[in-house]
XYZ file of C-alpha atoms in Angstrom:
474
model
C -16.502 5.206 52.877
C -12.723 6.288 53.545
C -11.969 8.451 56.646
C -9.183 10.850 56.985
C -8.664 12.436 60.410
C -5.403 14.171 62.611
C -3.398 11.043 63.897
C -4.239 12.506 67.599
C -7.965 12.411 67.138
C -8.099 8.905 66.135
C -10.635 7.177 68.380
C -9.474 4.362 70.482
C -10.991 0.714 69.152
C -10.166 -2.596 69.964
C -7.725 -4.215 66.984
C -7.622 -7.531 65.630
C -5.733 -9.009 68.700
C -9.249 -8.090 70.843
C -7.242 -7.010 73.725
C -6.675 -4.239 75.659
C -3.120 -2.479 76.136
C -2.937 -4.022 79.525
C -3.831 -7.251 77.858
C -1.418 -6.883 75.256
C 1.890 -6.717 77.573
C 0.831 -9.024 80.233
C -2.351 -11.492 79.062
C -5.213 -12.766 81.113
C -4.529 -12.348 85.345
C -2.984 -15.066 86.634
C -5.794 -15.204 88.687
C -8.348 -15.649 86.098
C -6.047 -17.905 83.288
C -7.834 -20.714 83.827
C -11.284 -19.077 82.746
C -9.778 -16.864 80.002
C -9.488 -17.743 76.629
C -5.969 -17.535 75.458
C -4.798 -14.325 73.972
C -4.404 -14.688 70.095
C -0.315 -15.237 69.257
C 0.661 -12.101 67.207
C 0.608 -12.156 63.520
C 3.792 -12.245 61.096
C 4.299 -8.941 60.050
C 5.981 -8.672 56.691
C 7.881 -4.693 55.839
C 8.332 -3.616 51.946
C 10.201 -1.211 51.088
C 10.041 1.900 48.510
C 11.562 2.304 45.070
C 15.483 1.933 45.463
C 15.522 1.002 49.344
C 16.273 -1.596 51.334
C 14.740 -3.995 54.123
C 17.160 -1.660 55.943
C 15.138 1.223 56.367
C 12.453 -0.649 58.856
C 15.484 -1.532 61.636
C 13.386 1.622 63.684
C 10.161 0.530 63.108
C 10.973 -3.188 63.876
C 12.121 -1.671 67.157
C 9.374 0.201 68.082
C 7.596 -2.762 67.321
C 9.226 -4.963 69.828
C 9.639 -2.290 72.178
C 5.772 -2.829 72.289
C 5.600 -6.304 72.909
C 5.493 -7.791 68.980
C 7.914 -11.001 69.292
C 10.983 -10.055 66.867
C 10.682 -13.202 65.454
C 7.197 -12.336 63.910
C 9.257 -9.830 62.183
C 10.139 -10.068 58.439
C 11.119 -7.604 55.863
C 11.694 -7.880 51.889
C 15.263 -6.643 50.443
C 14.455 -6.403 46.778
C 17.195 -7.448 44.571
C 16.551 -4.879 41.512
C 14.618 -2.328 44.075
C 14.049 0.585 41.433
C 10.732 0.078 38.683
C 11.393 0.232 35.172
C 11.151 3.356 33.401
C 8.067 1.727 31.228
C 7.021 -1.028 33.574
C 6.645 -3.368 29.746
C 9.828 -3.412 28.624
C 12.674 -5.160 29.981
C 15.129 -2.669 31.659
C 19.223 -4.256 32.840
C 18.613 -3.639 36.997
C 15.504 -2.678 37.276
C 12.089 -4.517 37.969
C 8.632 -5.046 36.758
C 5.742 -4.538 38.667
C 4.734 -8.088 38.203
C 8.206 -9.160 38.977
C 7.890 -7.138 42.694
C 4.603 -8.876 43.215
C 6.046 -12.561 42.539
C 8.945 -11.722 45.074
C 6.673 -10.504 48.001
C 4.227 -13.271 47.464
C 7.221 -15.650 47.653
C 8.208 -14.272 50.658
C 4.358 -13.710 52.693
C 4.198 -17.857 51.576
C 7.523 -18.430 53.100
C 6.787 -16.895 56.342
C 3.303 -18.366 56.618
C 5.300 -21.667 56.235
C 7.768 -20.933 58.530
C 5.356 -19.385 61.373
C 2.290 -21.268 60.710
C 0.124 -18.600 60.403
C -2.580 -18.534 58.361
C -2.294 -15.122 57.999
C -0.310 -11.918 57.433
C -0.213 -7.974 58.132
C 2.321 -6.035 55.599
C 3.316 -2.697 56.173
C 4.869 -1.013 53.023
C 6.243 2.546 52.351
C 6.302 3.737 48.858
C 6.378 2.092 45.746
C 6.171 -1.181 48.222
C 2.469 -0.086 48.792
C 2.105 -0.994 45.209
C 3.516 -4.360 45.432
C 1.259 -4.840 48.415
C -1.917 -3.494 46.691
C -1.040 -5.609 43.487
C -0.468 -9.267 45.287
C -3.570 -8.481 46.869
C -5.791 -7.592 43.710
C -3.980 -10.349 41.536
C -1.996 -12.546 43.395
C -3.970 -14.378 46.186
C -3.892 -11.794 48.840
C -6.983 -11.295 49.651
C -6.984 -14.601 51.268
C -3.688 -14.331 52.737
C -3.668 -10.717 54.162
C -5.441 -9.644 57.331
C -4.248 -5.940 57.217
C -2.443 -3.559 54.859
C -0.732 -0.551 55.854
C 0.352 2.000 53.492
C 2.880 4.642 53.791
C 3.438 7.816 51.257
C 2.320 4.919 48.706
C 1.453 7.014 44.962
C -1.620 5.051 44.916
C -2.865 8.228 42.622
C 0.245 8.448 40.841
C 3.619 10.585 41.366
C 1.601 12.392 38.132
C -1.449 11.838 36.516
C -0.541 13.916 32.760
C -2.290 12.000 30.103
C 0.311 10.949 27.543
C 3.220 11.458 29.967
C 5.201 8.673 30.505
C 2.094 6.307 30.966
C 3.720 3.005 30.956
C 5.440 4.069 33.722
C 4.437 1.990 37.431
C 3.527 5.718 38.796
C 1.405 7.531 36.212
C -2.116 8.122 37.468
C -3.106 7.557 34.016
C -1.419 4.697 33.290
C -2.973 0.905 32.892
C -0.810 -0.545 36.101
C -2.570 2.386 38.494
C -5.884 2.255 36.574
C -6.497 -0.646 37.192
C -5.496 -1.135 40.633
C -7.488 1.651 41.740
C -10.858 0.516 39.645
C -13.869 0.975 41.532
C -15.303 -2.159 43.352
C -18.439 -1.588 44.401
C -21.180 1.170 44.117
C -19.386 3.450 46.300
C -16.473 3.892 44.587
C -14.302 1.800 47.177
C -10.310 1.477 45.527
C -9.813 -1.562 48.154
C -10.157 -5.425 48.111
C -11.539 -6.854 51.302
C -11.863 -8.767 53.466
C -8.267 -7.201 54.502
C -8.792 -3.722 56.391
C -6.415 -0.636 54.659
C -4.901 2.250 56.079
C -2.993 4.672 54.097
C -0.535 7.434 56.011
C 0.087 10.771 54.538
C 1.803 13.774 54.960
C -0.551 16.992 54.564
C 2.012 18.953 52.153
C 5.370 17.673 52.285
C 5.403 14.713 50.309
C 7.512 15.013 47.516
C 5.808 12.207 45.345
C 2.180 13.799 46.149
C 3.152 17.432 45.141
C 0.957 19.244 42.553
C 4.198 20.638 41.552
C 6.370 18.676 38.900
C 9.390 20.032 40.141
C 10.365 16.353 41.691
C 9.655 15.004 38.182
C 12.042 17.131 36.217
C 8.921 19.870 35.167
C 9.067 22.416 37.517
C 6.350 24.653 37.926
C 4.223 22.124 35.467
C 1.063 20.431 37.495
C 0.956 17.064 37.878
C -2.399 16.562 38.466
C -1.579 14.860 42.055
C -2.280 16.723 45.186
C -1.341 15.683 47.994
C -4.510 13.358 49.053
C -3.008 10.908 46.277
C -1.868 7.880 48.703
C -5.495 8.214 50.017
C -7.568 5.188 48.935
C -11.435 4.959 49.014
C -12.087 2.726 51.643
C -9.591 2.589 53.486
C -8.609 4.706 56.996
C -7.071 7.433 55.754
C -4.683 9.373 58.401
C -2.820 12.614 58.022
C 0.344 13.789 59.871
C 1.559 16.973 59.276
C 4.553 17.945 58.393
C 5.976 14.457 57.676
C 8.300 13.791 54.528
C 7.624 10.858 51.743
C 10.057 8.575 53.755
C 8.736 9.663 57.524
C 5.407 8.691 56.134
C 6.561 4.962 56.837
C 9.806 5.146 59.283
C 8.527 7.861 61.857
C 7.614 7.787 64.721
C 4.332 9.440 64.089
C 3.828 6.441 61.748
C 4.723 3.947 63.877
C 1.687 5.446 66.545
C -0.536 5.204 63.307
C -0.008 1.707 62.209
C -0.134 0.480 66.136
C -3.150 2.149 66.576
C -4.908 0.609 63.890
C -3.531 -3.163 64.359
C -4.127 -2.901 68.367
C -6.859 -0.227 68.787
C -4.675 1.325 71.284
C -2.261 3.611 71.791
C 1.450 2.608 72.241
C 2.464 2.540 75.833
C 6.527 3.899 75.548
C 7.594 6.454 74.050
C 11.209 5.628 72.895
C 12.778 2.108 72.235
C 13.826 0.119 74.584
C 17.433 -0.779 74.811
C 19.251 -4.180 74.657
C 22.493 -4.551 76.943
C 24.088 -6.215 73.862
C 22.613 -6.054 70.585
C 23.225 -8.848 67.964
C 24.004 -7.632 64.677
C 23.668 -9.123 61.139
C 23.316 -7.916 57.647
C 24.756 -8.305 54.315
C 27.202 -5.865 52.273
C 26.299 -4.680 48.646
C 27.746 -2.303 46.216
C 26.045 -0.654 43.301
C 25.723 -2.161 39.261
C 27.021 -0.837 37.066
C 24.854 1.785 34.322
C 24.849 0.350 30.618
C 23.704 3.566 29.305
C 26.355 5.559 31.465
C 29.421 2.586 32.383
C 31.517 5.396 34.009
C 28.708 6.754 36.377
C 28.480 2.974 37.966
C 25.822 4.324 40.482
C 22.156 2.235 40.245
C 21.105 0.397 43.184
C 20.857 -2.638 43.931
C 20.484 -5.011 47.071
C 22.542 -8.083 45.836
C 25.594 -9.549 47.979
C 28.874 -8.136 47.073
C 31.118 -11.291 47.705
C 34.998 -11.037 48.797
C 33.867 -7.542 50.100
C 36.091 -7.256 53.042
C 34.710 -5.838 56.115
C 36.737 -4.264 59.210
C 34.599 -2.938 62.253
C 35.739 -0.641 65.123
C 34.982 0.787 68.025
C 35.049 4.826 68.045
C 34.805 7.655 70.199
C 30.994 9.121 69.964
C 32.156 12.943 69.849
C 34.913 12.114 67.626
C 35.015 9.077 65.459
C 38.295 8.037 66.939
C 39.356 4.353 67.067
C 39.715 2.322 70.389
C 41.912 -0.131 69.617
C 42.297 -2.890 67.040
C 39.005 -3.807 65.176
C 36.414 -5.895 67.202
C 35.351 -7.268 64.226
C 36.543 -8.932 60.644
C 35.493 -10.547 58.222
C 35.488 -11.245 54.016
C 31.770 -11.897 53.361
C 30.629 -15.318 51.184
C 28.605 -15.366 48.095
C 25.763 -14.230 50.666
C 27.235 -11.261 51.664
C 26.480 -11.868 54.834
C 29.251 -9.830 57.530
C 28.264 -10.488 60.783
C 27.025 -11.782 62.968
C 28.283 -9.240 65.555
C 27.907 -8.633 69.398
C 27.905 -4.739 70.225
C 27.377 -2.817 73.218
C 25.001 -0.930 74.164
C 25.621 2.518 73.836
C 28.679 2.188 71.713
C 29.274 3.799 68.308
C 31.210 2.321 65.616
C 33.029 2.741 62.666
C 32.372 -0.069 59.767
C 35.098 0.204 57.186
C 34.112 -1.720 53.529
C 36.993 -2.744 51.097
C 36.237 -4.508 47.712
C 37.645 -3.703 44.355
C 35.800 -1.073 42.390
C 35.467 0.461 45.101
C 35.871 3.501 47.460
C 37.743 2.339 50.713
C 34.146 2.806 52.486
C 34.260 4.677 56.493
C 30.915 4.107 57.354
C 29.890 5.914 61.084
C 26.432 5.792 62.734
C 25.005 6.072 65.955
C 24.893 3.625 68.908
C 22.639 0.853 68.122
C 19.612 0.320 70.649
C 18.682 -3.186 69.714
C 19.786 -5.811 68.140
C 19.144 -6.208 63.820
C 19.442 -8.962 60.791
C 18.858 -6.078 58.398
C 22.323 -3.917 58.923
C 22.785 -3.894 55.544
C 25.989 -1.511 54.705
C 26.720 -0.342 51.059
C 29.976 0.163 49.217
C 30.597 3.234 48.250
C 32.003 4.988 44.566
C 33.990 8.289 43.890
C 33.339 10.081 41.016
C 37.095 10.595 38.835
C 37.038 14.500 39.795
C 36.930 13.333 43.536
C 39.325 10.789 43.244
C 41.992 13.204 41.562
C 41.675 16.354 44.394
C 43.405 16.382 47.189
C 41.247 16.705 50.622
C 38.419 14.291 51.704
C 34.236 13.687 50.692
C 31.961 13.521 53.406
C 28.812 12.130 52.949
C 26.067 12.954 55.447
C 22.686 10.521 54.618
C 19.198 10.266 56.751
C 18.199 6.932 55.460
C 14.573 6.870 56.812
C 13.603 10.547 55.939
C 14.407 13.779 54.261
C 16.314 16.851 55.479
C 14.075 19.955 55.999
C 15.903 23.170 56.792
C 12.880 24.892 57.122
C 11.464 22.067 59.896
C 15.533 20.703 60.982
C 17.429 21.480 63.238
C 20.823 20.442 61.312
C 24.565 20.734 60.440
C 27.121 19.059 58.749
C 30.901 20.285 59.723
C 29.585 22.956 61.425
C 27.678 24.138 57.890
C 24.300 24.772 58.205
C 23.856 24.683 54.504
C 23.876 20.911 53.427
C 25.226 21.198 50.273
C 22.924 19.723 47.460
C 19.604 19.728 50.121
C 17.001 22.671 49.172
C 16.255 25.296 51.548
C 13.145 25.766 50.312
C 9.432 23.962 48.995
C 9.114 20.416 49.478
C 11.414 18.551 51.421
C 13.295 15.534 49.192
C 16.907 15.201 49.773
C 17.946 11.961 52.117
C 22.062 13.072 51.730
C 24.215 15.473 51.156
C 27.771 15.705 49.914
C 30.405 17.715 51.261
C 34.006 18.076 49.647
C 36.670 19.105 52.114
C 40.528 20.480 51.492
C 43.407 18.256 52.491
C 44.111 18.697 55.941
C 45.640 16.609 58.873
C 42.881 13.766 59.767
C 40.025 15.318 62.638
C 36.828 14.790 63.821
C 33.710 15.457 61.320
C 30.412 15.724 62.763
C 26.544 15.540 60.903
C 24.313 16.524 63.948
C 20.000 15.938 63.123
C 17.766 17.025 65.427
C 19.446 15.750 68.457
C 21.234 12.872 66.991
C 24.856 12.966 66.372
C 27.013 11.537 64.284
C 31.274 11.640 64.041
C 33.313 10.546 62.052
C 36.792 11.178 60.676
C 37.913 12.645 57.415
C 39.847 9.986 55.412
C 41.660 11.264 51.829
C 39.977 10.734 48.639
C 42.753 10.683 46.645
C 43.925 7.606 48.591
C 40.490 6.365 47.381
C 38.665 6.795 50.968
C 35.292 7.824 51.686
C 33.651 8.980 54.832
C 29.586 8.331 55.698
C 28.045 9.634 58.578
C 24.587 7.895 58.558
C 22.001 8.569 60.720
C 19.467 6.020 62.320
C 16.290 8.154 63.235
């Protein structure tokens, strides 16, 4: 039978390592390593992202991860090519994938990395509409023998609605044949999992936009949906709640992070924050965005495919103001791979990544200081609409990558505005950017400031086709 309790009164167990937190960062005793067994190498653990995202979004998690002793080279994460599902998962949709097509790529890559590491075994961690991809290669494509653990976060494993009739050939209807079916009983007790490989399933308690009872996030506002917000639950499975957290945080928190170490190690994590690296090593590749048959001129689906001849320029900036140090420390024009770097930073240093490529906005991406080093710094070309292009002044966009912005739960500001523009002040929290449009004025610092973290930038003209991103990392 499932469980559901508070993330802080989880009871302490020992995981599938079978060691203690002691154990875990520094084996048997010297003393005693001739009489203890070995301790059991660490198993591959493979990330999946959600619906439109990118291997990206687990840098933090990776982190936290190795912060806690998990070799980064047990490591791996999936960067979908067409990330978003098809609007009815049977027909064949230009940039978009099938739920059978998701499965075939992450069972490609857990047989890749059990080649490459040995293992006879692996956990994977997904957020989303990855949790599906997860749950489906284990029901239909071998899993079962191939997966120790699954962890699911904010995963619609109940649907994002459950309206009989309503877009049912859609991956996330409740009622439709790709959810039925995955969530068929399998026993007498009316378990939704496939063992031997233990589940747990991380939810927010109310602020998960794709587990609302509203259909506001679904284009029918004040319409139910027949989901509450004990959807991602799963018979079966440990089920943990964490208030407060948004669909994203439900994977890339912190919170979550505690959750998923708890139940891999039986322990709690021992550090609090991530622990930094002198000089990072970066990697990653650059992509752009396809282009929409139905709408050319909108050009805005996503996509995670190299963007080849993208040029990239990188450059050290000032952390309260976004102003350069010099010449760049860093250029290249990226190969059919996209790949940019690799790249040596310091610790402690912010940067300013500019991205040229035709088609596109003259891209000024900014983010924070980078703790450790990364293969998944994966930066994205940007597009201006033809009404930003033609005024004078400058867009700023400010974007929170592994979570929502919640005014009512925030603290937040973009340009000194505590308003982000396009971000709701009110119900469930949803909105991972905001856009701001500025006048023409002489070039200045621009600052998005989350909770702590801070983020400058400059304002660059967007009728000289420029763009300016202020992206934040936690």
């Amino acid at each position: 039978m499932p469980s559901t309790s508070p993330i802080r009164a989880r009871l302490s167990r020992r995981g599938f390592l079978g060691l203690s937190g002691s154990a875990l960062a520094l084996g048997a005793l010297s003393g005693c390593a001739s009489l203890a067994p070995a301790p059991k190498p660490h198993p591959p653990i493979v990330f999946v992202h959600g619906n439109g995202d990118t291997a990206a979004l687990w840098i933090t998690t990776a982190w936290r991860f190795e912060t806690e002793g998990w070799p980064a080279d047990r490591l791996f994460a999936i960067d979908l090519p067409y990330p978003l599902a098809r609007d009815d998962d049977a027909q064949a949709q230009p940039g978009r994938s099938s739920s059978a097509e998701h499965m075939a790529f992450l069972k490609a890559e857990v047989e890749r990395v059990m080649q490459a590491t040995g293992s006879a075994q692996v956990v994977l961690i997904g957020n989303s509409r990855g949790g599906n991809a997860i749950r489906n290669y284990i029901r239909h494509g071998g899993g079962q023998r191939t997966v120790s653990h699954a962890i699911l976060g904010g995963t619609p494993n109940h649907g994002v609605w459950a309206i009989p009739g309503f877009r049912e050939g859609n991956e996330f209807s409740g009622t439709g044949p790709f959810l039925s079916g995955l969530n068929r009983p399998r026993n007498a007790a009316g378990d939704e999992v496939d063992g031997p490989t233990r589940w747990l399933t991380i939810r927010s308690d109310h602020n998960d936009k794709f587990a609302s009872p509203d259909g506001v996030w679904i284009g029918r506002p004040g319409q139910p949906t027949f989901v509450t917000a004990a959807g991602p639950e799963l018979k079966g499975a440990e089920n943990v709640v964490i208030a407060g957290l948004d669909h994203r945080e439900t994977a890339y928190s912190r919170p979550a992070f505690e959750a998923m170490w708890r139940f891999l190690t039986g322990e709690a994590p021992r550090r609090q924050g991530i622990a930094m690296q002198a000089h990072p090593v970066l990697q990653g590749k650059i992509t752009g965005l396809g282009m929409n048959p139905r709408a050319p001129a909108s050009g805005n689906y996503t996509n995670n495919l190299p963007l080849p001849g993208a040029q990239l320029e990188i450059y050290a900036v000032g952390a309260d103001t976004g102003l350069r140090q010099g010449a760049p420390v860093h250029q290249k024009t990226v190969g059919d791979d996209g790949l940019w770097g690799p790249f040596t930073a310091e610790s402690g240093q912010a940067y300013e990544f500019v991205i040229s490529a035709p088609g596109y906005a003259t891209t000024h991406l900014y983010r924070s200081p980078f703790a450790r080093s990364s293969d998944w710094v994966h930066l994205r070309a940007e597009r201006l609409a033809e009404a930003e292009a033609r005024q004078p002044g400058s867009v700023l966009v400010f974007t929170r990558p592994r979570g929502y912005f919640d005014p009512r739960r925030d603290s937040l500001s973009l340009d000194g505005q505590a308003t982000l523009p396009g971000v709701p002040t009110s119900g469930t929290a949803g909105a991972s950017s905001a856009r701001l449009h500025l006048p023409a004025q002489a070039q200045r610092a621009v600052v998005g400031q989350f909770n702590g973290e801070t983020v400058a930038g400059r304002n660059w003209p967007a009728e000289a086709g420029h763009l300016t991103v202020l992206e934040l990392t936690y």
